Structure formats: C-alpha cells, structure tokens
Tab-separated table of C-alpha atoms and ligand atoms in Angstrom:
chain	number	residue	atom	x	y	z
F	1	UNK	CA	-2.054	-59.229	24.880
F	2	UNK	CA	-0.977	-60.141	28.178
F	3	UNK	CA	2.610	-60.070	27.581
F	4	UNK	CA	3.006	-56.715	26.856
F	5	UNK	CA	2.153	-54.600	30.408
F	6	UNK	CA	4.966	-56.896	31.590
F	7	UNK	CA	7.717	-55.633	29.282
F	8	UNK	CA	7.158	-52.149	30.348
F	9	UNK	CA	8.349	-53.427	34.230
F	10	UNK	CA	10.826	-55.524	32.478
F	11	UNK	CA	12.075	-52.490	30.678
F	12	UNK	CA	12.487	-50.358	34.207
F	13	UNK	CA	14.577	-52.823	35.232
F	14	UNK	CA	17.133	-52.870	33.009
F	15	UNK	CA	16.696	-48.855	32.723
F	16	UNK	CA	19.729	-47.940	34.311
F	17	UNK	CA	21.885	-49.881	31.695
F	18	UNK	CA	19.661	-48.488	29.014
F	19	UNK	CA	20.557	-44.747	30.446
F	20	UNK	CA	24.354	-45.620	30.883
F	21	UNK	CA	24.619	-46.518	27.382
F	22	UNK	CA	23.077	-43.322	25.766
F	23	UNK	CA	25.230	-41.321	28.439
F	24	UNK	CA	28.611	-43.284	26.588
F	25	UNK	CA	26.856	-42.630	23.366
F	26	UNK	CA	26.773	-39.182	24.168
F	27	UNK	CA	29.823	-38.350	25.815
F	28	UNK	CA	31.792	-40.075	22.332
F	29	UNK	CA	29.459	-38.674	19.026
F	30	UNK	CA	30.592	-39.057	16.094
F	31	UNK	CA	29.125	-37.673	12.409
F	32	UNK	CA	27.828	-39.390	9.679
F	33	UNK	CA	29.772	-42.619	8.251
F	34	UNK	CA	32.529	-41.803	11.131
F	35	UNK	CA	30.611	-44.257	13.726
F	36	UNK	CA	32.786	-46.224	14.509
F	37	UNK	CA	33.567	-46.200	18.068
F	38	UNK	CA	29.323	-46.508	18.569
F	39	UNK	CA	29.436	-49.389	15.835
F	40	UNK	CA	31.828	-51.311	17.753
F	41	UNK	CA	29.751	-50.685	20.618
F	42	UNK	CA	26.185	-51.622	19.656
F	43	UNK	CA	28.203	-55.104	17.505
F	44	UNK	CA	29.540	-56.033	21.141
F	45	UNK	CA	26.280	-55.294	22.910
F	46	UNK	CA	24.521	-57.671	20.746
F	47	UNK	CA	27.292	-60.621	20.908
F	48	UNK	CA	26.912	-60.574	24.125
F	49	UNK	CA	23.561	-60.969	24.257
F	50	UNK	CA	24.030	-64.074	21.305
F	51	UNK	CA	23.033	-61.928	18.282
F	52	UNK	CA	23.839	-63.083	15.370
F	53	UNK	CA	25.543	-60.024	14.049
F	54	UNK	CA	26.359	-58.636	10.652
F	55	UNK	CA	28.073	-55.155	10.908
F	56	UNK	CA	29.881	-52.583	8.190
F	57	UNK	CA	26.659	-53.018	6.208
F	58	UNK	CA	26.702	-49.723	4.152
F	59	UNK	CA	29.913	-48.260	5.818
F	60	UNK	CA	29.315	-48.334	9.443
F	61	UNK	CA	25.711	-49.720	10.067
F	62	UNK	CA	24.895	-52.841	12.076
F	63	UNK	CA	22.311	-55.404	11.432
F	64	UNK	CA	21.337	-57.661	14.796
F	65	UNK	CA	19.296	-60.879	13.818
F	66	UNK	CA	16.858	-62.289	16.152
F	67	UNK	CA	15.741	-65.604	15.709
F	68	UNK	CA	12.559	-67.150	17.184
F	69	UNK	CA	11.654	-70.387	18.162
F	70	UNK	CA	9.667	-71.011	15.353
F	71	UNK	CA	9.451	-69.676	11.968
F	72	UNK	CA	7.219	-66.911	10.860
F	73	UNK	CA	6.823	-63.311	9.809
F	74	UNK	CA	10.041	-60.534	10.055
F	75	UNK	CA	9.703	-57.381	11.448
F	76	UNK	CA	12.439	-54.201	11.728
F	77	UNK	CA	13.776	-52.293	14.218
F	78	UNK	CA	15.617	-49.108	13.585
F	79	UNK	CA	17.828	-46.765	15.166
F	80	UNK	CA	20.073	-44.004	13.415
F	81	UNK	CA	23.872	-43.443	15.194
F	82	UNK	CA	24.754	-40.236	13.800
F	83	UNK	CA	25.796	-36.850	15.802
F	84	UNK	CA	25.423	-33.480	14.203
F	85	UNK	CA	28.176	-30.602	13.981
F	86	UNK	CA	27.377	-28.688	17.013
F	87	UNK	CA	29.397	-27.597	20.167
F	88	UNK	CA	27.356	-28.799	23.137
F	89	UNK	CA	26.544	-26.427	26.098
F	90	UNK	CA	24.968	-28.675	28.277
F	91	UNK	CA	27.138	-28.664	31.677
F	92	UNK	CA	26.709	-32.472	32.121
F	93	UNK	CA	28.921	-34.851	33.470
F	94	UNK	CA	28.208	-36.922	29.933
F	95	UNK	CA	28.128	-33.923	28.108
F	96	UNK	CA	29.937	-34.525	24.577
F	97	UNK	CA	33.868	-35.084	24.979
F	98	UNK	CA	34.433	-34.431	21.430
F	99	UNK	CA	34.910	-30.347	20.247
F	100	UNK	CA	32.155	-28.992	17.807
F	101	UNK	CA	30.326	-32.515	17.714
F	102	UNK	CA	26.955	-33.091	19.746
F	103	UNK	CA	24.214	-35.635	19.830
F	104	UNK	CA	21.311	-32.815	19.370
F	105	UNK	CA	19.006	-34.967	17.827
F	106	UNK	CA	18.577	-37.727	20.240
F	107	UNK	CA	19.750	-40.114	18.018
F	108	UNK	CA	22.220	-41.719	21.382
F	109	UNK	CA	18.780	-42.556	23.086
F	110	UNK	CA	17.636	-44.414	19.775
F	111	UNK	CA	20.761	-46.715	19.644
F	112	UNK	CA	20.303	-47.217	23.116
F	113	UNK	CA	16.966	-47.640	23.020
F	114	UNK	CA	17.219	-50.491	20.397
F	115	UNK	CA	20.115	-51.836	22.316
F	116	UNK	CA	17.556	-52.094	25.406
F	117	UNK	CA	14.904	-53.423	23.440
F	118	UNK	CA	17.455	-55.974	21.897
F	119	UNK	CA	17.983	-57.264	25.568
F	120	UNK	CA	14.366	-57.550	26.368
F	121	UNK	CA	13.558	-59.241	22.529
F	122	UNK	CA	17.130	-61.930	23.324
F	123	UNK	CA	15.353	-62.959	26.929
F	124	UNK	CA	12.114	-63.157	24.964
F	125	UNK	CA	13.377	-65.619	22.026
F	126	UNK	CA	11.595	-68.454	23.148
F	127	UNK	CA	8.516	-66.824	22.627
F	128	UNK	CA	9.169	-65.391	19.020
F	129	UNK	CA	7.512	-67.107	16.443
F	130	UNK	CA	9.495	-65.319	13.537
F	131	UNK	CA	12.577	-63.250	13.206
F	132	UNK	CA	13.393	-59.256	14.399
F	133	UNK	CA	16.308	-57.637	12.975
F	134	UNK	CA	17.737	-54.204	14.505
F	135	UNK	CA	19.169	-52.115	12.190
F	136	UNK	CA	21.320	-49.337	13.368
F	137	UNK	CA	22.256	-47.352	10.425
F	138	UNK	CA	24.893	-44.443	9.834
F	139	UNK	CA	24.210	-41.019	8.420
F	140	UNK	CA	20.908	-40.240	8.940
F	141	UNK	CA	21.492	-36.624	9.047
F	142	UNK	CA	21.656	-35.553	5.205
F	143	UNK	CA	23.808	-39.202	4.337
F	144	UNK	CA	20.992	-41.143	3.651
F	145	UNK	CA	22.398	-44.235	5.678
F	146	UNK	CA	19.273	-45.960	5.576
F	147	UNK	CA	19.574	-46.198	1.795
F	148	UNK	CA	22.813	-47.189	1.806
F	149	UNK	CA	21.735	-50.194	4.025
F	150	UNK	CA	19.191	-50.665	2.095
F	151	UNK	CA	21.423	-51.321	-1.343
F	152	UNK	CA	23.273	-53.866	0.901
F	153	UNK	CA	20.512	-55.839	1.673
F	154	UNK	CA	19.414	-54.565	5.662
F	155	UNK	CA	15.985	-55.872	4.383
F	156	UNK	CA	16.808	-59.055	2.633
F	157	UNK	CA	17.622	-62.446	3.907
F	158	UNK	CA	15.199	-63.097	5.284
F	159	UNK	CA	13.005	-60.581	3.476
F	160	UNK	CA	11.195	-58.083	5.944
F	161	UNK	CA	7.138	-57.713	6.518
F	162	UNK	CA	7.117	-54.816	8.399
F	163	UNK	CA	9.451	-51.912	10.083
F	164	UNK	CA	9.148	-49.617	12.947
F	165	UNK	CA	11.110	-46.710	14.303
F	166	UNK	CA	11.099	-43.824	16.514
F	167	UNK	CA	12.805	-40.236	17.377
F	168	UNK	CA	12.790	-38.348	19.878
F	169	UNK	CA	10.101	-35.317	20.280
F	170	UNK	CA	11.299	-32.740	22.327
F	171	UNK	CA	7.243	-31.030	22.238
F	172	UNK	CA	6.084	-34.210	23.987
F	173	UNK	CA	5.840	-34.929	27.582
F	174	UNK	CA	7.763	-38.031	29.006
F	175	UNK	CA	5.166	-40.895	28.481
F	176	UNK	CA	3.803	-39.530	25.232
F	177	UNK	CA	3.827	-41.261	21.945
F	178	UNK	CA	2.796	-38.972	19.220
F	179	UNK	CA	1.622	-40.963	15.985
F	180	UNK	CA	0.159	-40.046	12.029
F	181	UNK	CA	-0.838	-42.366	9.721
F	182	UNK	CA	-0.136	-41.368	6.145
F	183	UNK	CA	1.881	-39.174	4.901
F	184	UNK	CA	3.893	-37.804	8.267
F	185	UNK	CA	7.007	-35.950	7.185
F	186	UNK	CA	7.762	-34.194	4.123
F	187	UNK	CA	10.007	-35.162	0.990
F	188	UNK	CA	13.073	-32.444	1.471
F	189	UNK	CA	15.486	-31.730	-1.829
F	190	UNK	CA	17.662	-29.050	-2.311
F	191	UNK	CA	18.915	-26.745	-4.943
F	192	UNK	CA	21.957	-24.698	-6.090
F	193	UNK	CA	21.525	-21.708	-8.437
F	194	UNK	CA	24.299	-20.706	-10.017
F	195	UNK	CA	23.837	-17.128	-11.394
F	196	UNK	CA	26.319	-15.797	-14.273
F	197	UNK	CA	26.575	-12.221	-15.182
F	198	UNK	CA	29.153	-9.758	-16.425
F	199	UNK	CA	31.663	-8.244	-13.316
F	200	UNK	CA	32.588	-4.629	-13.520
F	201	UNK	CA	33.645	-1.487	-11.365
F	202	UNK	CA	30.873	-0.666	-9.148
F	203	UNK	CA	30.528	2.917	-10.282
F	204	UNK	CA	29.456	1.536	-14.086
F	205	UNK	CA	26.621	-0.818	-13.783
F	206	UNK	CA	25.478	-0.029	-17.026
F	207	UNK	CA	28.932	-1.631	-18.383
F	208	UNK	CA	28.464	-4.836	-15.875
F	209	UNK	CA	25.472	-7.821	-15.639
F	210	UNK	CA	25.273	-7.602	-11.567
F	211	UNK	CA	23.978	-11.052	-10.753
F	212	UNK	CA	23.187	-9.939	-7.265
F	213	UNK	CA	20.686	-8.097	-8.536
F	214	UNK	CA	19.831	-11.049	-10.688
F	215	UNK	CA	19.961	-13.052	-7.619
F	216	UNK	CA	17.076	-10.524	-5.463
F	217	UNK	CA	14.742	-10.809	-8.215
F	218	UNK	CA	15.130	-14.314	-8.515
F	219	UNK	CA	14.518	-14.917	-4.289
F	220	UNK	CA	11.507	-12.552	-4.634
F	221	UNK	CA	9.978	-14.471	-7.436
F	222	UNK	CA	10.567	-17.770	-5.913
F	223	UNK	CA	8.093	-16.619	-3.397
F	224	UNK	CA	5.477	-16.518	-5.597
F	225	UNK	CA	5.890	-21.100	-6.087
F	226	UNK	CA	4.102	-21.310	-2.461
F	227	UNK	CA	2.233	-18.528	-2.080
F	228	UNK	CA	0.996	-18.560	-6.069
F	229	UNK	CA	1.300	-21.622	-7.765
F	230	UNK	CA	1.217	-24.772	-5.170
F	231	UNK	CA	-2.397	-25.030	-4.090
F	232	UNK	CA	-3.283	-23.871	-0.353
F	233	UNK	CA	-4.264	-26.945	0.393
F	234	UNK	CA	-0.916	-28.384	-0.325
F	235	UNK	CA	1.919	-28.556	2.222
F	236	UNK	CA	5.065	-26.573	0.629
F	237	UNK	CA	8.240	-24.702	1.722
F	238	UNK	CA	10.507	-22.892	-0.764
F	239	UNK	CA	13.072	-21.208	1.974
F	240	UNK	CA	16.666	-19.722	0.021
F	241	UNK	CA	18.828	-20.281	3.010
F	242	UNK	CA	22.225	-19.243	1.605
F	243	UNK	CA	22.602	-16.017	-0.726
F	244	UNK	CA	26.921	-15.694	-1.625
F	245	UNK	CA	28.613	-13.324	-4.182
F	246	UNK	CA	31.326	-10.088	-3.811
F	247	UNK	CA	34.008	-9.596	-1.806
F	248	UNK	CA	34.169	-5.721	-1.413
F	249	UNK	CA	32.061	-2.848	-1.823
F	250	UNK	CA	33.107	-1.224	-4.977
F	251	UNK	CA	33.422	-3.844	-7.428
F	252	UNK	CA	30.555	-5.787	-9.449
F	253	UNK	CA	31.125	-9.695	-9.403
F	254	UNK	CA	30.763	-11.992	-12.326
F	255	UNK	CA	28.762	-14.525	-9.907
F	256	UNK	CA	26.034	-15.091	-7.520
F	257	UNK	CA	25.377	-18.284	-5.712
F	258	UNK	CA	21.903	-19.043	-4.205
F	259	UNK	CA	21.268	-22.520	-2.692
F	260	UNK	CA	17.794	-23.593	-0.699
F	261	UNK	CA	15.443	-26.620	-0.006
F	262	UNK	CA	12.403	-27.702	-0.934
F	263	UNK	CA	10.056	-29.373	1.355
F	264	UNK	CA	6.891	-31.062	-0.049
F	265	UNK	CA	4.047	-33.847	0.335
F	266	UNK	CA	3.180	-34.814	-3.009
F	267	UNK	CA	5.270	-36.571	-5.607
F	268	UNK	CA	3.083	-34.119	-8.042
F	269	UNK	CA	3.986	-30.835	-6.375
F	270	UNK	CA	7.234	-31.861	-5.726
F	271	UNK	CA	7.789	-32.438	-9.493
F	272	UNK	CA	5.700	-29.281	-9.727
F	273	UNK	CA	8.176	-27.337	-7.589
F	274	UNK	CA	11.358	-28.392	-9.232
F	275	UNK	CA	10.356	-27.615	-12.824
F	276	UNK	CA	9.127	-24.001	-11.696
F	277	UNK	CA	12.167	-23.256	-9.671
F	278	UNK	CA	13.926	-24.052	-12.950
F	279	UNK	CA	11.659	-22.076	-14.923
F	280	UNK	CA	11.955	-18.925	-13.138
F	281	UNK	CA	15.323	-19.101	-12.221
F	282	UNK	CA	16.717	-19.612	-15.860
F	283	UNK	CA	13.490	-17.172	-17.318
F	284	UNK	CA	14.455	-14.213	-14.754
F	285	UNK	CA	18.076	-14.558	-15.451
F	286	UNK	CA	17.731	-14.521	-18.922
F	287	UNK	CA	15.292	-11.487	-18.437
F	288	UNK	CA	17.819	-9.689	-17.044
F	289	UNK	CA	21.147	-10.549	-19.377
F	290	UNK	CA	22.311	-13.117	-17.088
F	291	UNK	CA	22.739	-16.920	-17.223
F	292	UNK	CA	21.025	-19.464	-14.650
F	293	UNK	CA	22.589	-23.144	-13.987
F	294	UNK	CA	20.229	-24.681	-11.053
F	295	UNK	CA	21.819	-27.710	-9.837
F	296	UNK	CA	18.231	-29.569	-8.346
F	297	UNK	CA	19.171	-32.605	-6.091
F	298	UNK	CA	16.329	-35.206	-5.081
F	299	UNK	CA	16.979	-35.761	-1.135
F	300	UNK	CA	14.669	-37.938	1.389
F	301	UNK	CA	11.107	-39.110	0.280
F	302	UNK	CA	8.009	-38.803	2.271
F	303	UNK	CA	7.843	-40.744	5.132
F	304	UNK	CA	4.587	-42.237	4.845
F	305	UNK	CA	3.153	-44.737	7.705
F	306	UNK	CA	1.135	-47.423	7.020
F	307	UNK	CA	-2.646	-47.069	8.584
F	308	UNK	CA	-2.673	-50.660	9.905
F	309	UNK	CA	1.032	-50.548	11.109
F	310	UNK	CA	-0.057	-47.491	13.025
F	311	UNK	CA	-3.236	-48.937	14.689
F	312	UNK	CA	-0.964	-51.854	15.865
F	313	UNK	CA	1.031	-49.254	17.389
F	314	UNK	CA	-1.638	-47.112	18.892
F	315	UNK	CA	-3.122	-50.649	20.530
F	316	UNK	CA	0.024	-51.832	22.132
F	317	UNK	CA	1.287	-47.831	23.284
F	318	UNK	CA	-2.516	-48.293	24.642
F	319	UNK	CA	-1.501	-51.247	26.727
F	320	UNK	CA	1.765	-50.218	28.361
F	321	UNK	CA	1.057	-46.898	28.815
F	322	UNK	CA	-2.820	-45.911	28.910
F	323	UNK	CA	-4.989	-44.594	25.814
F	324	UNK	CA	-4.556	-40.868	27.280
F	325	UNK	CA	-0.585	-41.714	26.609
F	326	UNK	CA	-1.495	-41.577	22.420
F	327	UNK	CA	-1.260	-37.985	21.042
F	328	UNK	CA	-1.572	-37.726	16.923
F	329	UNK	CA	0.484	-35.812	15.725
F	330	UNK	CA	-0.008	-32.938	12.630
F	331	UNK	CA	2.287	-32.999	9.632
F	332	UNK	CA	5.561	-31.549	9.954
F	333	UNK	CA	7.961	-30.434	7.313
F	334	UNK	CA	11.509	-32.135	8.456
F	335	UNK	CA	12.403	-34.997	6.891
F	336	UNK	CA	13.647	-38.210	7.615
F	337	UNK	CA	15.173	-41.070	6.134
F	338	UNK	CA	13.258	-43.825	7.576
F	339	UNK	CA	11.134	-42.810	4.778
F	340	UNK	CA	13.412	-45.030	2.124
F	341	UNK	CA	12.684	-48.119	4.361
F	342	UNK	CA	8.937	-46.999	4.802
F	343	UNK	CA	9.112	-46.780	1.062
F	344	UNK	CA	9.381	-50.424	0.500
F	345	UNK	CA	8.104	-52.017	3.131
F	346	UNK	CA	4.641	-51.228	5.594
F	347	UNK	CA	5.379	-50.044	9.311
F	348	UNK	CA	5.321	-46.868	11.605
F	349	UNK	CA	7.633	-44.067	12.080
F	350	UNK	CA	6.707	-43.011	16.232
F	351	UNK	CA	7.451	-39.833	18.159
F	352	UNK	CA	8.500	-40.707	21.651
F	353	UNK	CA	7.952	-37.597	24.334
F	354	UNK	CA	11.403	-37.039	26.083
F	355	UNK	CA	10.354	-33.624	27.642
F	356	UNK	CA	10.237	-33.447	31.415
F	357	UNK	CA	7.104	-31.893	33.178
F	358	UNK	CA	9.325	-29.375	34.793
F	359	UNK	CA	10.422	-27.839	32.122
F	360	UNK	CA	9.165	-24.382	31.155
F	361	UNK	CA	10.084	-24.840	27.660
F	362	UNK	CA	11.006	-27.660	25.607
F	363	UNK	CA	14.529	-28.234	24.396
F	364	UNK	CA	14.868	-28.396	20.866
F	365	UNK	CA	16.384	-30.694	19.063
F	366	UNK	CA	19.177	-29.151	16.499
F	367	UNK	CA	20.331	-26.669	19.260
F	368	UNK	CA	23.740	-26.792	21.569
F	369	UNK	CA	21.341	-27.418	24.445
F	370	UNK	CA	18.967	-29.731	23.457
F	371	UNK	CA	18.613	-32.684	26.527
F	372	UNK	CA	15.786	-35.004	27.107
F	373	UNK	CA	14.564	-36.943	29.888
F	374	UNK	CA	15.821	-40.247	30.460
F	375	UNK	CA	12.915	-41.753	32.261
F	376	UNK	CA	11.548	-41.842	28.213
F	377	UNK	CA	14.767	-44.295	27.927
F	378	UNK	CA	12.903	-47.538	29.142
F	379	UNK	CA	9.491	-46.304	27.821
F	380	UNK	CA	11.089	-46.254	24.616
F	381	UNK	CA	12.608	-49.592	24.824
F	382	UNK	CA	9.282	-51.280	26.033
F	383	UNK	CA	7.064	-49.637	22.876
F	384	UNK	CA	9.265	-51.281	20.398
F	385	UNK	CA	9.774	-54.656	21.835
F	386	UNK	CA	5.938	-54.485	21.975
F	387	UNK	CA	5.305	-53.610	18.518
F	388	UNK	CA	7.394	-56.425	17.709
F	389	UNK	CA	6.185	-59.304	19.399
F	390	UNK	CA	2.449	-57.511	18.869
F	391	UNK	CA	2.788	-57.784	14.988
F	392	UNK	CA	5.263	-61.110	15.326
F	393	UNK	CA	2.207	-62.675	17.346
F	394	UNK	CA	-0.496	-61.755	14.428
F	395	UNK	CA	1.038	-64.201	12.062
F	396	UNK	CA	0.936	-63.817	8.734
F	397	UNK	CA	-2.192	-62.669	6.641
F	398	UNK	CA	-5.179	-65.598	6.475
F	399	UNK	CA	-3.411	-67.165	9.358
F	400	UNK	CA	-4.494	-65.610	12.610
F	401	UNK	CA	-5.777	-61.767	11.581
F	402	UNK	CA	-2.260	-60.313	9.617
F	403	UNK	CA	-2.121	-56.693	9.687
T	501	NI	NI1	17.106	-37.037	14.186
C-alpha cells in the first residue's frame, strides 16, 4: 500500500500545527466532564476542515464524521480529552496555566493527534471509500466517557466495523509502536469495606469491638486471594490503598474504613475475586464481633484487541516506520476505557513511544513531571490515518480480503 509511506511526510508537514495544538491543550487542562474549553476547540478544528460535526455527545465529547467518496465500511478513531488532578512541575513555556490540574497522561497529544490525523483523513476524502468518525470523548480517567458516548450512540449511525486508538508510552522510544493482541490491559473495580465495631476508651478494649484491629486482619487475609486462591498462572492484583478510622490516640472508634482495587484478566477470576473479598471480609469481621458492609463497584473491562485488527496494524506501522519500529508489548495491569468500545466492536488499542533517546530515564505518566517528545506528535498522526485508510481500503468481508 503505496499510499501510506506518503502520509508519514505528509504528517511532518503539518507537524508543527499538530505540536502547537497539544502545547494549547496543555497549557488549558481541564478534568473529566469539565472539557469544555478543549471541546470547543477540537468542534472548531474540525469545521474548519468541513467535518460534519456532532458535539456534547455524552456531556462534553465530540464526534467528527468523515465521509468518503464512495460508500463502504466505518472505522473509529479515538482520543480521550481529560487532565488529571496534579500540579505540574515541568518549567515549560506551555506548562499547565491552571493550579493543581496537569495533562500527565498524554491525553493533549491524543486530541491533537486525532486532530492531525483528521487534517490528513479531510485532504484524503476523495480517496475514502467508506466513512471515519473521530471520537474524542470526556472522562477517561475513572468517568468512563467512552461509555457514556457509547449510550449516546458514538458508534451508531452509521454503525461502526472497526475502532482504533492509542496512548502514549512513556517506556518506548520515539518511533516505537508497542502492540498485544488479546487480552492487553486488565479489568480494574474497586471496593469499599465498611467495618462496624463497638467504640470505647482506649485503656478497656475488652469493653470495645476495635475495628482497626478488625480492619489488619482483614488486609492480611486479603493477601492470601492472590497469593492463595487465584491460580499463578492468572494475572491478579488485590492492593488496599486507603486504610481510615480514629482521630486520637486514646480512644477506640466505632468504625474502620478500608477501600482498594481489583485488577484482573478473566471475567472468571474477576467474579472469583469479588465473591472472596466478600467472603472474608464479612467472615473475619464476624469472627471477630464486628460487622462488614463491602460496597464492590464493577469499573473498566478488559481491553481486549482483536488479532486481525492488530496484524493490520503491525503491517501498516511496518510501512511507515520499518518492521524494527514494532515492539509487543507484555500485559499490564492499568486499565483503560477504550476497552467498552473494544467490547463491542473489533479494533486495536496501540502504544505510541514518546520517550526521547536522551533521556536517562523515562518520564512517567501519572507524575507532576511527566513530558514526552513531540517528534512522536506526527508519527502518531500518520499511524492512525494509516490504519484507517489500510482497513477502509480492504472492503468489506468476501469483497476484496475483509479483516
Ligand atoms: Ni491515559
């Protein structure tokens, strides 16, 4: 496919716009279902470039519609807008303008990205036989924007055949595109365990039920789901990441609070999981004279990539950017909300390398000075147009190879 070692000059060129718009990105973040500001942004980018637009969908996403020349298969394009709750310590001059509120997750060079790769698929339209719609959702961090898209229809009308995506990897080298078929990044819920007891004077335990006791018997024996029940062969993590009760040091309180997530693989240990944590929780507490309420909540799914959708991927990354340029990529245990479009439709969730070869050690995302390369901007922008026009071009299934 001829077509697509041009795009990735085609996507140099219009670079420097693609790195302006992820430096206004970042300089204005803004959190979950408060994008406004970069809604109004992406909604004029796309006018401009005679998108049919559809925005608000689910709050504050926006939906871009692409239509070919001629009629055929619809594929997705996704990019998440949300910032986290982080004071930035990067001393740029784009750094974030807004107090406590960073883009640490990269999620200003997707939206940018996507608003690249929008140019690149409008100049393009006369080659598109089918549609490409570029959904850039709200909320990705915890809010589950993508399902809230979803329930308004982002992959309706006309009905989508396949969706792609990408983030950021802050491990990978500028030029990089990291890739797993299967399942790629775990299902994450979390939990809230309420523990009752009696309160009393801190002298007379014997007269009180201390449920912070309760509460380090329960964490110890929550170890045990991993390391004793799930089988080793079976991705898990069980982590209590908040432990709350007291307010002094002589006096016994009536309740503990423990709260945690749960990261699995397997709809089967994940249901596993859950009806354990329940079991000991409520079994310990009672062991002990104490009640147990555990509040379980059901977050992300898996993210699981389609094999095909991934080979389609790993030709066309081939093309623009050399074989060497495709790394796979082990499971990891974040999650990701991509998942609930990967859920109902085939495609590939990618890991684009935004670390520069200088650095002696890579800048996490999630931290007050995470930064990535920008030369991965137009790289970026290039590997999705690609994958759309590669799997737009294979027509649909019996006519032409299908994926
Ligand atoms: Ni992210």
């Amino acid at each position: 496919m001829s077509f697509i070692r041009a795009l990735r000059e085609a996507a140099e060129e219009i670079g420097p716009g693609i790195v302006a718009d992820r430096r206004d990105i970042h300089a204005h973040p803004e959190l979950g279902y408060q994008e406004r500001r970069t809604a109004a942004m992406v909604a004029a980018r796309l006018r401009d470039l005679g998108i049919e637009v559809r925005d608000g969908v689910g709050t504050t996403g926006v939906v871009g519609v692409i239509r070919g020349r001629s009629p055929g298969r619809t594929v997705l394009l996704r990019a998440d807008m949300d910032a986290l709750p982080i004071q930035e310590e990067n001393e740029v001059p784009y750094a974030s303008r807004t107090p406590g509120v960073m883009h640490a997750c990269g999620h200003d060079a997707h939206t940018a990205i996507l608003l690249g790769a929008a140019r690149l698929l409008a100049e393009r339209r006369a080659e598109i036989a089918g549609t490409v719609k570029l959904m850039f959702q709200p909320a990705e961090e915890g809010g589950a924007g993508a399902l809230r898209m979803i329930e308004e229809g982002v992959l309706d009308d006309p009905p989508v055949d396949a969706a792609f995506g990408l983030h950021v990897d802050a491990d990978r080298y500028v030029g990089q595109v990291a890739l797993r078929a299967g399942p790629a990044m775990a299902a994450a819920d979390s939990f809230t365990i309420t523990i009752t007891g009696r309160g009393g004077h801190a002298a007379s335990p014997h007269r009180a039920v201390d449920p912070i006791v309760v509460g380090a018997q329960m964490i110890t024996a929550l170890q045990t789901l991993v390391s004793r029940e799930v089988s080793p062969t079976e991705p898990a993590v069980v982590t209590v990441a908040s432990l709350s009760a007291g307010t002094t040091d002589n006096v016994i309180p009536a309740v503990a609070t423990l709260r945690g997530t749960v990261r699995t693989f397997s709809p089967e240990v994940r249901q596993q999981v859950e009806a354990r944590l329940r079991e000991i929780a409520q079994g310990i507490a009672a062991a002990m004279r104490a009640t147990a309420e555990v509040s379980y909540r059901t977050g992300y799914p898996v993210l699981h990539n389609d094999p095909a959708q991934v080979e389609l991927v790993r030709a066309v990354v081939g093309e623009l950017l050399g074989p060497e340029a495709v790394v796979e990529r082990g499971p990891v245990m974040g999650a990701e909300d991509f998942a609930f479009i990967l859920q109902r439709v085939p495609g590939a969730y990618l890991h684009l390398g935004v670390r520069n070869a200088a650095w002696t050690v890579p800048r996490p995302v999630h931290t007050a000075t995470f930064d990535l390369d920008e030369a991965a901007l137009p790289i970026g922008a290039a590997v999705l147009t690609a994958t759309a026009l590669a799997f737009l071009a294979k027509g649909p299934p019996g006519h032409g190879g299908g994926a």
